mmCIF file of C-alpha atoms in Angstrom:
data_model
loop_
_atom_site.group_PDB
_atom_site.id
_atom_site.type_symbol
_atom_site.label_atom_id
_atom_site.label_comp_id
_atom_site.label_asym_id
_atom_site.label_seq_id
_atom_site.Cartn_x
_atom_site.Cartn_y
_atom_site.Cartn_z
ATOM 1 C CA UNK J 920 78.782 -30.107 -75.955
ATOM 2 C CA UNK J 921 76.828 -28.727 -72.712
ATOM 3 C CA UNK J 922 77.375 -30.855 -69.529
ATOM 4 C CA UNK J 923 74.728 -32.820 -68.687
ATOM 5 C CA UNK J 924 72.338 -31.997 -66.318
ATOM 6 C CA UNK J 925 71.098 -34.079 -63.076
ATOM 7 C CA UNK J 926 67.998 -33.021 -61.188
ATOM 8 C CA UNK J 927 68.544 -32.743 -57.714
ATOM 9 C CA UNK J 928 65.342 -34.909 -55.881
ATOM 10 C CA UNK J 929 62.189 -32.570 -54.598
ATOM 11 C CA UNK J 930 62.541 -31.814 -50.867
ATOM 12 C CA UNK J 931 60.692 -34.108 -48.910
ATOM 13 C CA UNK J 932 58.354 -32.179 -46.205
ATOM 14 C CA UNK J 933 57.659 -34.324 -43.090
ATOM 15 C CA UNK J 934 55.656 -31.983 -41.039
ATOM 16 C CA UNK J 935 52.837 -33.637 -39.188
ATOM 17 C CA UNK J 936 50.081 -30.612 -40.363
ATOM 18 C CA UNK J 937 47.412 -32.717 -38.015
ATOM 19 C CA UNK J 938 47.516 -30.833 -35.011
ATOM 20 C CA UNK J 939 47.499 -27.509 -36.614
ATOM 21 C CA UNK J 940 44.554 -28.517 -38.261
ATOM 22 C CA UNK J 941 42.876 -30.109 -35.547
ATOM 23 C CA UNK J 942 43.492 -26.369 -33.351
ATOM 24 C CA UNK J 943 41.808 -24.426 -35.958
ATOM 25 C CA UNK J 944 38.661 -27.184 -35.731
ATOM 26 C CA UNK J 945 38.340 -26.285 -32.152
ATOM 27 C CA UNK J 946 38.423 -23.122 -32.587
ATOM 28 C CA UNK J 947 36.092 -22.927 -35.190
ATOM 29 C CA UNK J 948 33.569 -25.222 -32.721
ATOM 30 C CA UNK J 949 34.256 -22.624 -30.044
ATOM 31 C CA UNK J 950 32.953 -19.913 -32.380
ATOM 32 C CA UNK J 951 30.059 -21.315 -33.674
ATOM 33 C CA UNK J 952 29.409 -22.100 -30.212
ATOM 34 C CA UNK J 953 29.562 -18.292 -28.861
ATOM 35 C CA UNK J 954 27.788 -17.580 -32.126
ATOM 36 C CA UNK J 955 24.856 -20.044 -31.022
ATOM 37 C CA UNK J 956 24.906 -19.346 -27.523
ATOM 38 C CA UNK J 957 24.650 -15.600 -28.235
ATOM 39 C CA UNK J 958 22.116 -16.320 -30.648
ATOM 40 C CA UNK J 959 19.889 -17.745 -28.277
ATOM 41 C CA UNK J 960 19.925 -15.202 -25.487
ATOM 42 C CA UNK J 961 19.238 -12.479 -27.823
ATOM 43 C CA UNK J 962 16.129 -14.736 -29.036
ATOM 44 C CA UNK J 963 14.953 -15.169 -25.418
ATOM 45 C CA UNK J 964 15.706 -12.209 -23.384
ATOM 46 C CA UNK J 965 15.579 -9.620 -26.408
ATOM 47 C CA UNK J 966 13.657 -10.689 -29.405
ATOM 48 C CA UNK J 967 10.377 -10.309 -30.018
ATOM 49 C CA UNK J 968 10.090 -13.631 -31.367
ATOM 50 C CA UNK J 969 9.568 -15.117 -27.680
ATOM 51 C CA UNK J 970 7.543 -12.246 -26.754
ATOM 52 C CA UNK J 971 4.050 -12.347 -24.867
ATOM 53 C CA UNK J 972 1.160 -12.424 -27.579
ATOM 54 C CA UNK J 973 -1.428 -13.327 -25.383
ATOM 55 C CA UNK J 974 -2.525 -13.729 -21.787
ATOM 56 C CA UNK J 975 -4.604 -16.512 -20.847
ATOM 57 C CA UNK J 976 -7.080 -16.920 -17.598
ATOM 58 C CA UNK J 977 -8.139 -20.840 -16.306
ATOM 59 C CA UNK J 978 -10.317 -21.519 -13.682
ATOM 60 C CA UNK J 979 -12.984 -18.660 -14.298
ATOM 61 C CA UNK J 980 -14.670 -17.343 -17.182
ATOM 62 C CA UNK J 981 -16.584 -14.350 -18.461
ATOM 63 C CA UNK J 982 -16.706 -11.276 -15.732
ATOM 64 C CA UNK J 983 -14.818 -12.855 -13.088
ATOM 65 C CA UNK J 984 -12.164 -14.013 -16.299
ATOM 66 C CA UNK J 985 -12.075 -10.261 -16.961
ATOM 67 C CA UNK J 986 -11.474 -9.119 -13.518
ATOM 68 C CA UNK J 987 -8.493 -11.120 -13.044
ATOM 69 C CA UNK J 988 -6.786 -10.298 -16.667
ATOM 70 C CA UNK J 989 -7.200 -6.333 -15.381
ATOM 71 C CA UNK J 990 -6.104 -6.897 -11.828
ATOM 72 C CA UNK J 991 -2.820 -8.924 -13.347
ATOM 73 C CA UNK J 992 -2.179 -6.189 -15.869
ATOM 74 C CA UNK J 993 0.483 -8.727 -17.637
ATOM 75 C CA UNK J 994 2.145 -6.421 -20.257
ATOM 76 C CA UNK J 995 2.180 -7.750 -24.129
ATOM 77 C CA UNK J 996 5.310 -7.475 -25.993
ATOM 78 C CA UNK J 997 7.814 -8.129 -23.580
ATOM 79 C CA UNK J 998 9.729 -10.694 -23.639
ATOM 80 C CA UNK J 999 8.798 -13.929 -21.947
ATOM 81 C CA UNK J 1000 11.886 -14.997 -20.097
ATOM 82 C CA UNK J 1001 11.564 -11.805 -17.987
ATOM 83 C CA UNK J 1002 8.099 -11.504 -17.389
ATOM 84 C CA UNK J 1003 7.560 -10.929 -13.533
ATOM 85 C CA UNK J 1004 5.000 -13.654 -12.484
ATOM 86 C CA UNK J 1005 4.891 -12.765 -8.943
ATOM 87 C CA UNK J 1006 3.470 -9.391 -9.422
ATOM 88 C CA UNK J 1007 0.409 -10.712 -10.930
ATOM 89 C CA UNK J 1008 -0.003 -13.643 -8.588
ATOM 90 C CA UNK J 1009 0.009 -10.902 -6.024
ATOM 91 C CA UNK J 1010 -2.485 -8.385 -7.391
ATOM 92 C CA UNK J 1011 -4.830 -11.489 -8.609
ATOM 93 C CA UNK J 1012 -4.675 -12.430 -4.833
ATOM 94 C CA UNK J 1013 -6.078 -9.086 -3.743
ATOM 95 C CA UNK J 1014 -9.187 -10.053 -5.246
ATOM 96 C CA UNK J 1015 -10.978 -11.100 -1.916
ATOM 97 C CA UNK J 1016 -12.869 -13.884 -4.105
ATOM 98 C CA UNK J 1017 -9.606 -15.764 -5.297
ATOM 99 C CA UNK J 1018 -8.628 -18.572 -3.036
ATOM 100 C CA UNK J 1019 -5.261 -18.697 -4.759
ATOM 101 C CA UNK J 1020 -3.716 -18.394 -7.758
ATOM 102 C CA UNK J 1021 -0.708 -19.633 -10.219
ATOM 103 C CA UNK J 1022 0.879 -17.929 -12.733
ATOM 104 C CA UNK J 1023 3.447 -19.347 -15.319
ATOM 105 C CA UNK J 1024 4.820 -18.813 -18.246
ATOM 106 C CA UNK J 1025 3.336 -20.989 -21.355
ATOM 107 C CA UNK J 1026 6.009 -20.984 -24.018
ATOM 108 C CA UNK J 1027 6.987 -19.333 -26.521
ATOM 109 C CA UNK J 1028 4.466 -16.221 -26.470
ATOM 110 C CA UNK J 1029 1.630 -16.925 -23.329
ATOM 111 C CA UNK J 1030 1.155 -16.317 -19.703
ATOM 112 C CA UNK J 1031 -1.593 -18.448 -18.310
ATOM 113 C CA UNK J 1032 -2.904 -17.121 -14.806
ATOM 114 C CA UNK J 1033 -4.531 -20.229 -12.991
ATOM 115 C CA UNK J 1034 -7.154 -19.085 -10.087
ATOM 116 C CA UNK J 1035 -9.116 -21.080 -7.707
ATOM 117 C CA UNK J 1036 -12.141 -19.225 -6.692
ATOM 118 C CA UNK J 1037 -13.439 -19.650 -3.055
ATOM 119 C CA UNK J 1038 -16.954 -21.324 -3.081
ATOM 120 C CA UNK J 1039 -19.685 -19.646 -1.253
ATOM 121 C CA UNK J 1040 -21.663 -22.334 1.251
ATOM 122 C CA UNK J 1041 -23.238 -19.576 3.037
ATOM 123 C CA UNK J 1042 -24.118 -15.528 2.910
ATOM 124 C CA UNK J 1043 -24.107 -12.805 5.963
ATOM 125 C CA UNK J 1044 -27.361 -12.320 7.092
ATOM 126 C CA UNK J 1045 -28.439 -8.352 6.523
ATOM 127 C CA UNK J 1046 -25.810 -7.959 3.636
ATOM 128 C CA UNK J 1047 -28.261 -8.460 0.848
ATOM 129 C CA UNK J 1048 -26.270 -11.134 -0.464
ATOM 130 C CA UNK J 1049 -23.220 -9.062 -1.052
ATOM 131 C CA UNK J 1050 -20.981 -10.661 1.910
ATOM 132 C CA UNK J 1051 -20.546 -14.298 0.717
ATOM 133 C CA UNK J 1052 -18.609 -16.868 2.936
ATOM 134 C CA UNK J 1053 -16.201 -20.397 2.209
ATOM 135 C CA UNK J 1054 -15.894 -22.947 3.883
ATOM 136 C CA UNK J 1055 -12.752 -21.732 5.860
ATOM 137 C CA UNK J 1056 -15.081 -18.868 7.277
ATOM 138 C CA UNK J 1057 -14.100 -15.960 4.652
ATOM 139 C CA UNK J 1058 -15.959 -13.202 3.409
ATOM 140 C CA UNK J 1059 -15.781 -11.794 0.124
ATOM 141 C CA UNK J 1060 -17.964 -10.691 -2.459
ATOM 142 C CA UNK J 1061 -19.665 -13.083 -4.342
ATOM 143 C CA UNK J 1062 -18.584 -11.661 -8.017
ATOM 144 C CA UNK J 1063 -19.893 -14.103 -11.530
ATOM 145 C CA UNK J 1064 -21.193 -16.614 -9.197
ATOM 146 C CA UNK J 1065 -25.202 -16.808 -7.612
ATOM 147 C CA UNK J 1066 -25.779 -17.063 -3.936
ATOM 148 C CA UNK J 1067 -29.571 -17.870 -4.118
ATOM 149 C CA UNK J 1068 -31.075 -20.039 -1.847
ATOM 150 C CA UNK J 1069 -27.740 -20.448 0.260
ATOM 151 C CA UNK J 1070 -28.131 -20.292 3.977
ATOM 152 C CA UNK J 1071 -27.795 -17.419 5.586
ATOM 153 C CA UNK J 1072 -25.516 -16.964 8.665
ATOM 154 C CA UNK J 1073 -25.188 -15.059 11.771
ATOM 155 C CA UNK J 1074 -21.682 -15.276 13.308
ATOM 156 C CA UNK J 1075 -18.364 -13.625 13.010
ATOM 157 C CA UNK J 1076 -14.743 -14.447 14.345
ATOM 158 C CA UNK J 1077 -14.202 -17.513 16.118
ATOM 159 C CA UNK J 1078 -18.470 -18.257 16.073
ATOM 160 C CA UNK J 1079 -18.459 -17.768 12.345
ATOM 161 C CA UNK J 1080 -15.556 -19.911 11.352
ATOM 162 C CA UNK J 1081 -17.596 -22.917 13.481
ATOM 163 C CA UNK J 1082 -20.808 -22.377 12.140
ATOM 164 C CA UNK J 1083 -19.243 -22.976 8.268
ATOM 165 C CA UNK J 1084 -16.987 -25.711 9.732
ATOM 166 C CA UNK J 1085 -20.385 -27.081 10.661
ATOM 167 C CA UNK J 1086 -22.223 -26.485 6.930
ATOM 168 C CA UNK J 1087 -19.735 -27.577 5.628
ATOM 169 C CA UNK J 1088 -19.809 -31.369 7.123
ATOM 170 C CA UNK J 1089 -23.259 -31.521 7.157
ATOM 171 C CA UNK J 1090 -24.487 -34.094 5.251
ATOM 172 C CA UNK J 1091 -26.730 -33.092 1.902
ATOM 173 C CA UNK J 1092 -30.272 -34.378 3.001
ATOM 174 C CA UNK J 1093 -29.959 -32.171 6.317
ATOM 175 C CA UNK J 1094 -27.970 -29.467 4.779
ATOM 176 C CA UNK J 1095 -30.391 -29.208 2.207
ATOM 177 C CA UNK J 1096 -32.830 -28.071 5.527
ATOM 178 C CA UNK J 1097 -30.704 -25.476 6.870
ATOM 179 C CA UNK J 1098 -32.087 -22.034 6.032
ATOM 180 C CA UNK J 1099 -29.932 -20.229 8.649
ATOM 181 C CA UNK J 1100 -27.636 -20.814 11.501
ATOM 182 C CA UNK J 1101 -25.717 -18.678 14.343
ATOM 183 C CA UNK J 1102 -22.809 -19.082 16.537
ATOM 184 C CA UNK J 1103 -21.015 -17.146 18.911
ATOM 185 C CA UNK J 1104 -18.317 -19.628 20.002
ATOM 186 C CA UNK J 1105 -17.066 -22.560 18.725
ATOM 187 C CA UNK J 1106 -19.338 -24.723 20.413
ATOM 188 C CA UNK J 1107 -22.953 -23.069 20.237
ATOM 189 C CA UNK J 1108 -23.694 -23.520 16.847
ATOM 190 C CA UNK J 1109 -27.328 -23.275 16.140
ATOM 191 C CA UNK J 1110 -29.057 -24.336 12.868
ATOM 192 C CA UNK J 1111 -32.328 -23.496 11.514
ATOM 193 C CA UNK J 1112 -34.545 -25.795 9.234
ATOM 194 C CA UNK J 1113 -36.751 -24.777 6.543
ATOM 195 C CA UNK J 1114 -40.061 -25.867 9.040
ATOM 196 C CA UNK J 1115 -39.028 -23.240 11.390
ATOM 197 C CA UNK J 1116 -37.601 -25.944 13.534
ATOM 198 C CA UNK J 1117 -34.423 -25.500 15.932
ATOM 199 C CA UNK J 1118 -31.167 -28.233 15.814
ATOM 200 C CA UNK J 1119 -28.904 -27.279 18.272
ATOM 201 C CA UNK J 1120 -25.632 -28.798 17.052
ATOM 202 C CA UNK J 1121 -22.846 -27.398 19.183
ATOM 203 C CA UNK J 1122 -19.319 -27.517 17.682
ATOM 204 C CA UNK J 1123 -18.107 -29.135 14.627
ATOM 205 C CA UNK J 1124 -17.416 -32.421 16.104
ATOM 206 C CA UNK J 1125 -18.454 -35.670 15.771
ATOM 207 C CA UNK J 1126 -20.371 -34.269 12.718
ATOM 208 C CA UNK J 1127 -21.763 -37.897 11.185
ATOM 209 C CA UNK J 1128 -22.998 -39.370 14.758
ATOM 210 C CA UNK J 1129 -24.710 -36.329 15.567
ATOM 211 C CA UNK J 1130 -26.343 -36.713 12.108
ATOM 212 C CA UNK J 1131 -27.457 -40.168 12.872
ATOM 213 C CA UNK J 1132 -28.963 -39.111 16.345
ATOM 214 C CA UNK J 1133 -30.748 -35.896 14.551
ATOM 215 C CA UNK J 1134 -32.253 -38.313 12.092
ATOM 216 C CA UNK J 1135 -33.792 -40.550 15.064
ATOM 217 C CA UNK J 1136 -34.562 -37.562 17.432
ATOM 218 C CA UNK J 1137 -36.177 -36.123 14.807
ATOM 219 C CA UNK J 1138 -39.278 -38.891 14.123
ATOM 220 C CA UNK J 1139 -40.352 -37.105 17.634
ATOM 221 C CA UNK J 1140 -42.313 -33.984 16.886
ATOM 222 C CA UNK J 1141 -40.621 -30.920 18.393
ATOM 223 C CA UNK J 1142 -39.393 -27.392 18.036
ATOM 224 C CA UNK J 1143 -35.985 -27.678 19.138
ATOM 225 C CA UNK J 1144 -33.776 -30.648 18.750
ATOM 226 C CA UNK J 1145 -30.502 -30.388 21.001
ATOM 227 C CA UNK J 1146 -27.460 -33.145 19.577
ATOM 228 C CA UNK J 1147 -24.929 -30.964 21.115
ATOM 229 C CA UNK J 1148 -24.168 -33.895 23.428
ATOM 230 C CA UNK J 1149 -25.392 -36.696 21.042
ATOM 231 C CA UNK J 1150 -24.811 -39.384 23.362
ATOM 232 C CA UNK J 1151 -27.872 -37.744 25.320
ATOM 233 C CA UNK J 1152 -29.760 -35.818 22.756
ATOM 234 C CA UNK J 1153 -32.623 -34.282 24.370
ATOM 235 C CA UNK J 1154 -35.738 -32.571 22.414
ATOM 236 C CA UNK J 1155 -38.885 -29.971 23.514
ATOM 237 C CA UNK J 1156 -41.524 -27.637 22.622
ATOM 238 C CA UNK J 1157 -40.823 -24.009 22.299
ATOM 239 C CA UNK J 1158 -44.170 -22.805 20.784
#
């Protein structure tokens, strides 16, 4: 008769396990991380999932649109994120009839090139209407937009920067008079009215008074109509 047999009790295992496991959680959310992180440089700065498609012009349209798309010679295909915007904005500038100009980046695949174009108020007299000038006094060329019927002006420097300070403050039912005007200074602007008739205005000051007095003065018939000093405006006969 064999001995009998006792079974000795299963060794009981009281490692905590929880911290090993919670080490290989972090460093499987550290991974994943890198993984995503990497993931989404190489989908901005190298894919060409984020890549320029198309180049986009607001502000003008149809020749001047196209002048401004060849000046800024964006390339297609590159990637977005390292698209040099200042190059463009500079060469867009260059064209003398851009007032200024924005480029940015329109996610994901455009680059939109925002221009201002300078308004013509006036054009050089003798130019033919090729010399255009703004508001501020500068002359460009007057590309995609008419000059007809705009006044023409004889000035440059310091006179012709007054003389459009001046056109541009006139008010419409008198500026819609002025065929011409000259200046040599700042304060001998001259301005010549569709009847052949003289206004001279002086500088650029006190712009709406002297409009008042020119509207009075001017019930008088004369050839020359002085509101340089509009608290004495005087008026005569030339002719």
């Amino acid at each position: 008769m064999s001995a009998p047999t006792v079974d000795r009790p299963a060794t009981l295992d009281f490692t905590d396990h929880r911290p090993r496991r919670r080490r290989r959680l972090r460093l499987l959310v550290v991974v994943l991380g890198i993984l995503l992180v990497a993931g989404a440089c190489w989908l901005v700065w190298f894919s060409s999932v984020l890549s320029v498609q198309a180049v986009r012009v607001a502000g003008v349209e149809d020749a001047r649109g196209q002048a401004v798309l060849q000046a800024a010679a964006v390339p297609r295909g590159v990637p977005l994120a390292v698209v040099d915007t200042e190059a463009p904005r500079q060469a867009v500038l260059g064209l003398d009839w851009v007032e200024s100009v924005d480029v940015r980046r329109g996610w994901p695949n455009e680059v939109v090139i925002a221009v201002t174009a300078r308004v013509p108020i006036a054009v050089l007299a003798g130019t033919e209407d090729r010399s255009a000038v703004d508001a501020s006094g500068r002359v460009f060329t007057p590309e995609g937009t008419t000059v007809k019927g705009l006044p023409r002006v004889r000035a440059e420097g310091v006179g012709l920067q007054a003389a459009m300070s001046v056109l541009s403050t006139l008010p419409d039912d008198l500026l819609r008079r002025v065929v011409s005007l000259s200046a040599t200074t700042r304060d001998d602007v001259d301005l010549t009215l569709r009847s052949g008739d003289v206004v001279r205005w002086g500088s650029a000051d006190q712009a709406e008074f002297k409009a008042q007095v020119l509207r009075a003065v001017m019930k008088r018939k004369a050839d020359v109509y002085d509101v340089s000093a509009p608290e004495l405006p005087t008026t005569f006969r030339a002719r």
